[in-house]
Amino acid sequence: MEPTKELMLQMYERMVLIRRFESRAAELFKAGKFPGWVHVCIGQEASVTGSAFALREDDSICPTHRGHGQCLAKGMDPKKMMAELYGKKTGSNQGRGGSMHLADTAKGILCGIAILGGGLPFGAGVAMASKLRGEDKVVLGYFGEGASNEGIVHEVMNMAAVWNLPMVFFSEQNQYAELSHRDFHLKIDTLAKRAEGYGMPGVTVDGNDVLDVYRATSEAVKRAREGGGPSMVDSITCRWDGHYVGDPQAYRKEGDLEEWKKKDPIPRLEKKLMDEGMLDEAGKEAIIARIDQQIAESEEFAESSPFPTPEEALELVWA
Ligand SMILES: Cc1ncc(C[n+]2csc(CCOP(=O)(O)OP(=O)(O)O)c2C)c(N)n1
């Protein structure tokens, strides 16, 4: 499934948005503008964009604790996201969730869950609902290579295969799980090897090549939509920042960042677009200016929005 030129330009712009939004969010966090923990996915923009763009608007994703990029790629409004980071009432979760629990069900963004692998069983429930209702909506669940060793991930993948659920299990193998390099806890090179054990197809993609990610995920989404059941995509990429913003990263392998930065996903697509005459310097500058304006507006929106009041604390509580 080849993306159109129009779609490639949209993917480029979205990757630039994610990179610049997260860079600014990290600066704001360091300046003490909002509390909590912030996990950025800088370096992984192709992985989140290529996968989310393979979905329809009414398909769903299960975001993780490192979910800004996943949610922006799926179409979350940057204003709602920034306001949520600030804990404001205008945020995507009305200020109750923060960075790790982003949700916007109207956009198919099921709630991010900070417990590793915790989003996947909910995603399986949504996929089962789609199947029982005779709809053709697909759920794509994100997880990291660290989470891949959690029992819940194995359980969900097994059940999804047995029940033939319309799901895509998308692992972002970003080299580090908290403070551990992947070699410390994984004996296999690609998680896709595990797919056969669940009875589903598995594929490995270059997670820094947005087109490779888009093509492979589109195929998995098509299979799920047509009743062919779940698949697994292992996207090999790297996070450039720490586990959290402020992490001193004493554990990082020497020279590894320099190597991965050579594979920066944004200039890779940019070069293709320029070589094929779809983008020029002026077009690139216009995209950056447009995005910086959008980010400045989201910051202003977050700053000027009210906090929820103590009287409203129980408003969104179900029981
Ligand atoms: C069940 C559970 N165990 C441990 C943690 C603590 N923890 C938070 S993030 C993390 C590492 C996650 O690594 P990975 O799944 O590869 O995702 P990444 O952070 O690299 O995106 C750990 C161990 C947790 N949140 N939930």
Short mmCIF file of C-alpha atoms and ligand atoms in Angstrom, two decimals:
data_model
loop_
_atom_site.label_atom_id
_atom_site.label_comp_id
_atom_site.label_asym_id
_atom_site.label_seq_id
_atom_site.Cartn_x
_atom_site.Cartn_y
_atom_site.Cartn_z
CA MET A 1 0.00 0.00 0.00
CA GLU A 2 1.82 3.08 -1.27
CA PRO A 3 1.00 6.39 0.40
CA THR A 4 -0.04 9.19 -1.96
CA LYS A 5 2.18 12.29 -2.30
CA GLU A 6 -0.42 14.24 -0.35
CA LEU A 7 -0.26 11.71 2.49
CA MET A 8 3.54 11.74 2.53
CA LEU A 9 3.51 15.52 2.97
CA GLN A 10 0.95 15.19 5.77
CA MET A 11 3.13 12.57 7.47
CA TYR A 12 6.14 14.86 7.17
CA GLU A 13 4.27 17.75 8.72
CA ARG A 14 2.95 15.56 11.55
CA MET A 15 6.45 14.29 12.36
CA VAL A 16 7.71 17.88 12.52
CA LEU A 17 4.77 18.76 14.79
CA ILE A 18 5.54 15.88 17.16
CA ARG A 19 9.26 16.73 17.34
CA ARG A 20 8.68 20.44 17.96
CA PHE A 21 5.71 19.98 20.31
CA GLU A 22 7.62 17.56 22.52
CA SER A 23 10.80 19.68 22.48
CA ARG A 24 8.76 22.64 23.69
CA ALA A 25 6.82 20.55 26.23
CA ALA A 26 10.15 19.33 27.68
CA GLU A 27 11.38 22.93 27.99
CA LEU A 28 8.16 23.99 29.70
CA PHE A 29 8.34 21.04 32.10
CA LYS A 30 11.95 21.85 32.99
CA ALA A 31 10.88 25.46 33.61
CA GLY A 32 8.39 24.16 36.17
CA LYS A 33 5.29 25.05 34.19
CA PHE A 34 3.51 21.80 34.99
CA PRO A 35 3.96 18.86 37.41
CA GLY A 36 4.23 15.11 36.96
CA TRP A 37 6.46 13.03 34.71
CA VAL A 38 7.07 13.58 31.02
CA HIS A 39 8.23 10.85 28.63
CA VAL A 40 9.02 12.08 25.13
CA CYS A 41 9.34 10.01 21.95
CA ILE A 42 11.84 12.23 20.12
CA GLY A 43 13.53 10.00 17.53
CA GLN A 44 10.45 7.75 17.22
CA GLU A 45 8.31 10.10 15.09
CA ALA A 46 8.28 7.81 12.04
CA SER A 47 7.15 4.89 14.15
CA VAL A 48 4.12 6.65 15.63
CA THR A 49 3.20 8.57 12.47
CA GLY A 50 3.50 5.72 9.98
CA SER A 51 1.39 3.48 12.22
CA ALA A 52 -1.35 5.96 13.12
CA PHE A 53 -1.68 7.13 9.51
CA ALA A 54 -2.43 3.54 8.49
CA LEU A 55 -5.66 3.79 10.51
CA ARG A 56 -9.06 5.31 9.73
CA GLU A 57 -10.36 8.11 11.90
CA ASP A 58 -12.89 5.74 13.53
CA ASP A 59 -10.23 3.14 14.33
CA SER A 60 -8.69 3.27 17.80
CA ILE A 61 -5.27 3.32 19.40
CA CYS A 62 -4.19 2.33 22.91
CA PRO A 63 -1.54 4.88 23.87
CA THR A 64 1.26 4.23 26.37
CA HIS A 65 2.97 6.37 29.02
CA ARG A 66 5.10 7.72 26.12
CA GLY A 67 1.99 8.76 24.27
CA HIS A 68 2.26 12.37 23.06
CA GLY A 69 3.48 11.31 19.62
CA GLN A 70 0.99 8.43 19.33
CA CYS A 71 -1.91 10.77 20.16
CA LEU A 72 -0.75 13.68 17.97
CA ALA A 73 -0.26 11.23 15.11
CA LYS A 74 -3.84 9.95 15.58
CA GLY A 75 -5.15 13.50 15.45
CA MET A 76 -5.34 14.87 18.99
CA ASP A 77 -5.59 18.66 19.06
CA PRO A 78 -2.24 20.03 20.36
CA LYS A 79 -4.18 22.63 22.38
CA LYS A 80 -6.07 19.92 24.28
CA MET A 81 -2.83 18.02 24.81
CA MET A 82 -0.88 21.00 26.13
CA ALA A 83 -3.76 21.97 28.43
CA GLU A 84 -3.85 18.39 29.74
CA LEU A 85 -0.11 18.48 30.47
CA TYR A 86 -0.78 21.66 32.47
CA GLY A 87 -3.64 19.92 34.35
CA LYS A 88 -6.17 22.41 33.04
CA LYS A 89 -9.92 21.97 32.67
CA THR A 90 -9.71 22.45 28.89
CA GLY A 91 -7.36 19.49 28.54
CA SER A 92 -8.22 16.26 26.76
CA ASN A 93 -9.06 14.63 30.13
CA GLN A 94 -10.27 17.84 31.76
CA GLY A 95 -6.98 18.06 33.64
CA ARG A 96 -7.39 14.73 35.45
CA GLY A 97 -4.98 12.64 33.40
CA GLY A 98 -1.77 14.50 32.60
CA SER A 99 0.95 13.40 30.22
CA MET A 100 0.64 9.65 30.76
CA HIS A 101 -3.16 9.30 30.49
CA LEU A 102 -4.11 11.14 27.30
CA ALA A 103 -7.48 10.24 25.79
CA ASP A 104 -9.89 11.52 23.15
CA THR A 105 -12.40 8.85 22.26
CA ALA A 106 -13.95 11.00 19.51
CA LYS A 107 -10.60 10.64 17.72
CA GLY A 108 -10.25 6.94 18.56
CA ILE A 109 -7.69 7.64 21.27
CA LEU A 110 -8.47 5.25 24.12
CA CYS A 111 -6.95 6.31 27.40
CA GLY A 112 -3.19 6.08 27.88
CA ILE A 113 -2.33 3.89 30.84
CA ALA A 114 0.91 4.20 32.82
CA ILE A 115 0.87 0.55 33.86
CA LEU A 116 2.89 -1.23 31.19
CA GLY A 117 0.76 -3.24 28.78
CA GLY A 118 -2.32 -2.03 30.66
CA GLY A 119 -3.93 -0.45 27.61
CA LEU A 120 -3.94 -3.65 25.58
CA PRO A 121 -6.75 -5.53 27.40
CA PHE A 122 -8.99 -2.47 27.04
CA GLY A 123 -8.04 -2.33 23.37
CA ALA A 124 -8.99 -5.99 23.01
CA GLY A 125 -12.38 -5.18 24.56
CA VAL A 126 -12.95 -2.41 22.04
CA ALA A 127 -11.87 -4.73 19.23
CA MET A 128 -14.27 -7.38 20.49
CA ALA A 129 -17.11 -4.82 20.58
CA SER A 130 -16.34 -3.87 16.99
CA LYS A 131 -16.50 -7.55 16.00
CA LEU A 132 -19.72 -8.31 17.91
CA ARG A 133 -21.45 -5.25 16.43
CA GLY A 134 -20.46 -6.30 12.93
CA GLU A 135 -18.43 -3.11 12.45
CA ASP A 136 -15.07 -3.07 10.69
CA LYS A 137 -13.16 -0.86 13.12
CA VAL A 138 -9.61 -1.84 14.02
CA VAL A 139 -7.68 -1.25 17.27
CA LEU A 140 -3.93 -0.66 17.25
CA GLY A 141 -2.24 -1.21 20.60
CA TYR A 142 1.16 0.34 21.26
CA PHE A 143 3.67 -1.17 23.66
CA GLY A 144 7.43 -1.05 24.23
CA GLU A 145 9.95 -3.89 24.15
CA GLY A 146 10.08 -3.59 27.94
CA ALA A 147 6.32 -4.10 28.21
CA SER A 148 6.58 -7.02 25.77
CA ASN A 149 7.88 -9.16 28.64
CA GLU A 150 4.87 -8.43 30.85
CA GLY A 151 2.41 -11.29 31.33
CA ILE A 152 -0.58 -9.16 30.35
CA VAL A 153 0.87 -8.58 26.88
CA HIS A 154 1.25 -12.32 26.26
CA GLU A 155 -2.25 -13.01 27.60
CA VAL A 156 -3.89 -10.38 25.41
CA MET A 157 -2.03 -11.43 22.27
CA ASN A 158 -3.00 -15.05 22.81
CA MET A 159 -6.68 -14.23 23.41
CA ALA A 160 -6.79 -11.79 20.48
CA ALA A 161 -5.49 -14.53 18.21
CA VAL A 162 -7.88 -17.17 19.60
CA TRP A 163 -10.84 -14.79 19.25
CA ASN A 164 -9.64 -13.48 15.88
CA LEU A 165 -9.95 -9.88 17.04
CA PRO A 166 -9.41 -6.95 14.65
CA MET A 167 -6.19 -5.74 16.30
CA VAL A 168 -2.66 -4.73 15.47
CA PHE A 169 -0.05 -5.14 18.20
CA PHE A 170 2.52 -2.46 17.48
CA SER A 171 5.74 -2.61 19.46
CA GLU A 172 8.04 0.37 19.49
CA GLN A 173 11.39 -1.24 20.10
CA ASN A 174 13.18 1.98 21.11
CA GLN A 175 16.27 0.23 22.55
CA TYR A 176 15.75 1.13 26.20
CA ALA A 177 13.19 0.14 28.83
CA GLU A 178 13.57 2.58 31.69
CA LEU A 179 17.29 2.14 32.54
CA SER A 180 17.91 -1.15 30.70
CA HIS A 181 19.23 -1.60 27.17
CA ARG A 182 17.16 -4.12 25.20
CA ASP A 183 20.05 -6.66 25.21
CA PHE A 184 19.71 -6.84 28.97
CA HIS A 185 16.27 -8.45 28.84
CA LEU A 186 15.69 -9.71 25.30
CA LYS A 187 17.41 -12.71 23.71
CA ILE A 188 15.81 -12.25 20.28
CA ASP A 189 16.50 -9.50 17.74
CA THR A 190 12.89 -8.92 16.77
CA LEU A 191 9.68 -9.38 18.75
CA ALA A 192 8.00 -10.38 15.51
CA LYS A 193 9.48 -13.86 16.10
CA ARG A 194 7.02 -14.26 18.97
CA ALA A 195 4.04 -13.71 16.69
CA GLU A 196 4.07 -17.27 15.36
CA GLY A 197 3.78 -18.54 18.92
CA TYR A 198 0.48 -16.71 19.26
CA GLY A 199 -0.71 -17.81 15.83
CA MET A 200 -0.58 -14.46 14.11
CA PRO A 201 1.60 -12.90 11.40
CA GLY A 202 4.50 -10.77 12.59
CA VAL A 203 6.71 -8.35 10.71
CA THR A 204 9.76 -6.23 11.54
CA VAL A 205 10.00 -2.70 10.19
CA ASP A 206 12.60 0.04 10.08
CA GLY A 207 10.94 2.25 12.66
CA ASN A 208 12.83 5.32 11.43
CA ASP A 209 11.42 4.98 7.91
CA VAL A 210 7.88 6.30 8.01
CA LEU A 211 7.03 4.75 4.65
CA ASP A 212 8.18 1.28 5.72
CA VAL A 213 6.12 1.61 8.91
CA TYR A 214 3.08 2.87 6.99
CA ARG A 215 3.18 0.07 4.40
CA ALA A 216 3.56 -2.77 6.90
CA THR A 217 0.96 -1.38 9.31
CA SER A 218 -1.51 -0.78 6.48
CA GLU A 219 -1.24 -4.43 5.53
CA ALA A 220 -1.85 -5.53 9.13
CA VAL A 221 -4.81 -3.11 9.44
CA LYS A 222 -6.31 -4.38 6.18
CA ARG A 223 -6.03 -7.98 7.39
CA ALA A 224 -7.73 -7.10 10.68
CA ARG A 225 -10.48 -5.10 8.96
CA GLU A 226 -11.26 -7.93 6.55
CA GLY A 227 -11.66 -10.49 9.34
CA GLY A 228 -8.15 -11.95 9.16
CA GLY A 229 -7.46 -11.36 12.85
CA PRO A 230 -4.58 -9.74 14.69
CA SER A 231 -0.99 -9.17 13.60
CA MET A 232 2.15 -7.90 15.19
CA VAL A 233 4.47 -5.18 13.92
CA ASP A 234 7.85 -4.70 15.60
CA SER A 235 9.16 -1.23 14.82
CA ILE A 236 12.89 -0.89 15.45
CA THR A 237 13.73 2.63 16.50
CA CYS A 238 15.42 4.57 19.29
CA ARG A 239 14.43 7.17 21.83
CA TRP A 240 16.92 9.99 21.85
CA ASP A 241 15.98 11.47 25.22
CA GLY A 242 16.01 9.86 28.63
CA HIS A 243 13.32 7.58 29.96
CA TYR A 244 11.78 10.73 31.41
CA VAL A 245 12.65 14.39 30.89
CA GLY A 246 15.53 15.04 33.31
CA ASP A 247 16.88 11.46 33.26
CA PRO A 248 20.72 11.68 33.45
CA GLN A 249 20.96 8.51 31.28
CA ALA A 250 24.11 7.11 32.86
CA TYR A 251 23.07 3.75 31.40
CA ARG A 252 23.14 4.81 27.74
CA LYS A 253 25.54 2.87 25.52
CA GLU A 254 28.45 4.96 24.34
CA GLY A 255 28.12 6.19 20.77
CA ASP A 256 24.62 4.80 20.35
CA LEU A 257 22.88 8.16 20.15
CA GLU A 258 25.27 9.41 17.49
CA GLU A 259 24.57 6.31 15.39
CA TRP A 260 20.80 6.61 15.73
CA LYS A 261 20.81 10.34 14.98
CA LYS A 262 22.27 9.49 11.57
CA LYS A 263 18.95 7.69 10.97
CA ASP A 264 16.79 10.67 12.01
CA PRO A 265 13.38 9.93 10.46
CA ILE A 266 12.54 13.55 9.62
CA PRO A 267 15.40 14.43 7.25
CA ARG A 268 14.99 10.97 5.71
CA LEU A 269 11.48 11.71 4.47
CA GLU A 270 12.40 15.32 3.79
CA LYS A 271 15.16 14.23 1.39
CA LYS A 272 12.76 11.98 -0.51
CA LEU A 273 10.17 14.74 -0.75
CA MET A 274 12.79 17.22 -1.96
CA ASP A 275 14.40 14.78 -4.41
CA GLU A 276 10.99 14.07 -5.92
CA GLY A 277 10.04 17.75 -6.15
CA MET A 278 7.25 17.57 -3.54
CA LEU A 279 8.94 19.96 -1.12
CA ASP A 280 11.47 22.79 -1.32
CA GLU A 281 13.21 25.00 1.25
CA ALA A 282 10.44 27.60 1.16
CA GLY A 283 7.80 24.90 1.69
CA LYS A 284 9.77 23.48 4.60
CA GLU A 285 10.09 26.91 6.24
CA ALA A 286 6.35 27.46 5.81
CA ILE A 287 5.58 24.13 7.53
CA ILE A 288 7.88 24.98 10.45
CA ALA A 289 6.35 28.46 10.82
CA ARG A 290 2.82 27.00 10.75
CA ILE A 291 3.69 24.42 13.39
CA ASP A 292 5.49 26.86 15.66
CA GLN A 293 2.42 29.09 15.52
CA GLN A 294 0.21 26.10 16.44
CA ILE A 295 2.49 25.23 19.38
CA ALA A 296 2.59 28.85 20.60
CA GLU A 297 -1.22 28.92 20.46
CA SER A 298 -1.48 25.67 22.42
CA GLU A 299 0.87 27.06 25.07
CA GLU A 300 -1.13 30.26 25.34
CA PHE A 301 -4.34 28.21 25.54
CA ALA A 302 -2.91 26.05 28.34
CA GLU A 303 -1.55 29.02 30.28
CA SER A 304 -4.81 30.96 30.11
CA SER A 305 -7.18 28.04 30.84
CA PRO A 306 -8.59 27.51 34.36
CA PHE A 307 -7.73 24.60 36.63
CA PRO A 308 -10.62 22.32 37.64
CA THR A 309 -12.02 23.48 41.00
CA PRO A 310 -12.05 21.30 44.14
CA GLU A 311 -15.89 21.27 43.94
CA GLU A 312 -15.62 19.51 40.55
CA ALA A 313 -13.32 16.77 41.83
CA LEU A 314 -16.00 14.07 41.85
CA GLU A 315 -17.73 15.12 38.62
CA LEU A 316 -16.04 12.56 36.40
CA VAL A 317 -16.08 9.75 38.94
CA TRP A 318 -18.40 6.90 37.99
CA ALA A 319 -19.06 5.26 41.33
C1 LIG B 1 3.50 -3.12 35.15
C2 LIG B 1 4.57 -2.07 35.27
N1 LIG B 1 5.82 -2.42 35.65
C3 LIG B 1 6.78 -1.48 35.75
C4 LIG B 1 6.50 -0.16 35.49
C5 LIG B 1 7.59 0.90 35.63
N2 LIG B 1 8.01 1.33 34.29
C6 LIG B 1 7.51 2.45 33.73
S1 LIG B 1 8.06 2.68 32.17
C7 LIG B 1 9.03 1.31 32.24
C8 LIG B 1 9.86 0.88 31.04
C9 LIG B 1 9.03 0.78 29.82
O1 LIG B 1 9.79 0.34 28.74
P1 LIG B 1 9.10 0.05 27.36
O2 LIG B 1 7.90 -0.80 27.53
O3 LIG B 1 10.16 -0.46 26.45
O4 LIG B 1 8.58 1.48 26.89
P2 LIG B 1 9.39 2.82 26.67
O5 LIG B 1 9.44 3.53 28.00
O6 LIG B 1 10.75 2.45 26.16
O7 LIG B 1 8.61 3.59 25.68
C10 LIG B 1 8.90 0.66 33.46
C11 LIG B 1 9.60 -0.59 33.85
C12 LIG B 1 5.17 0.17 35.10
N3 LIG B 1 4.83 1.41 34.81
N4 LIG B 1 4.23 -0.79 34.99
#
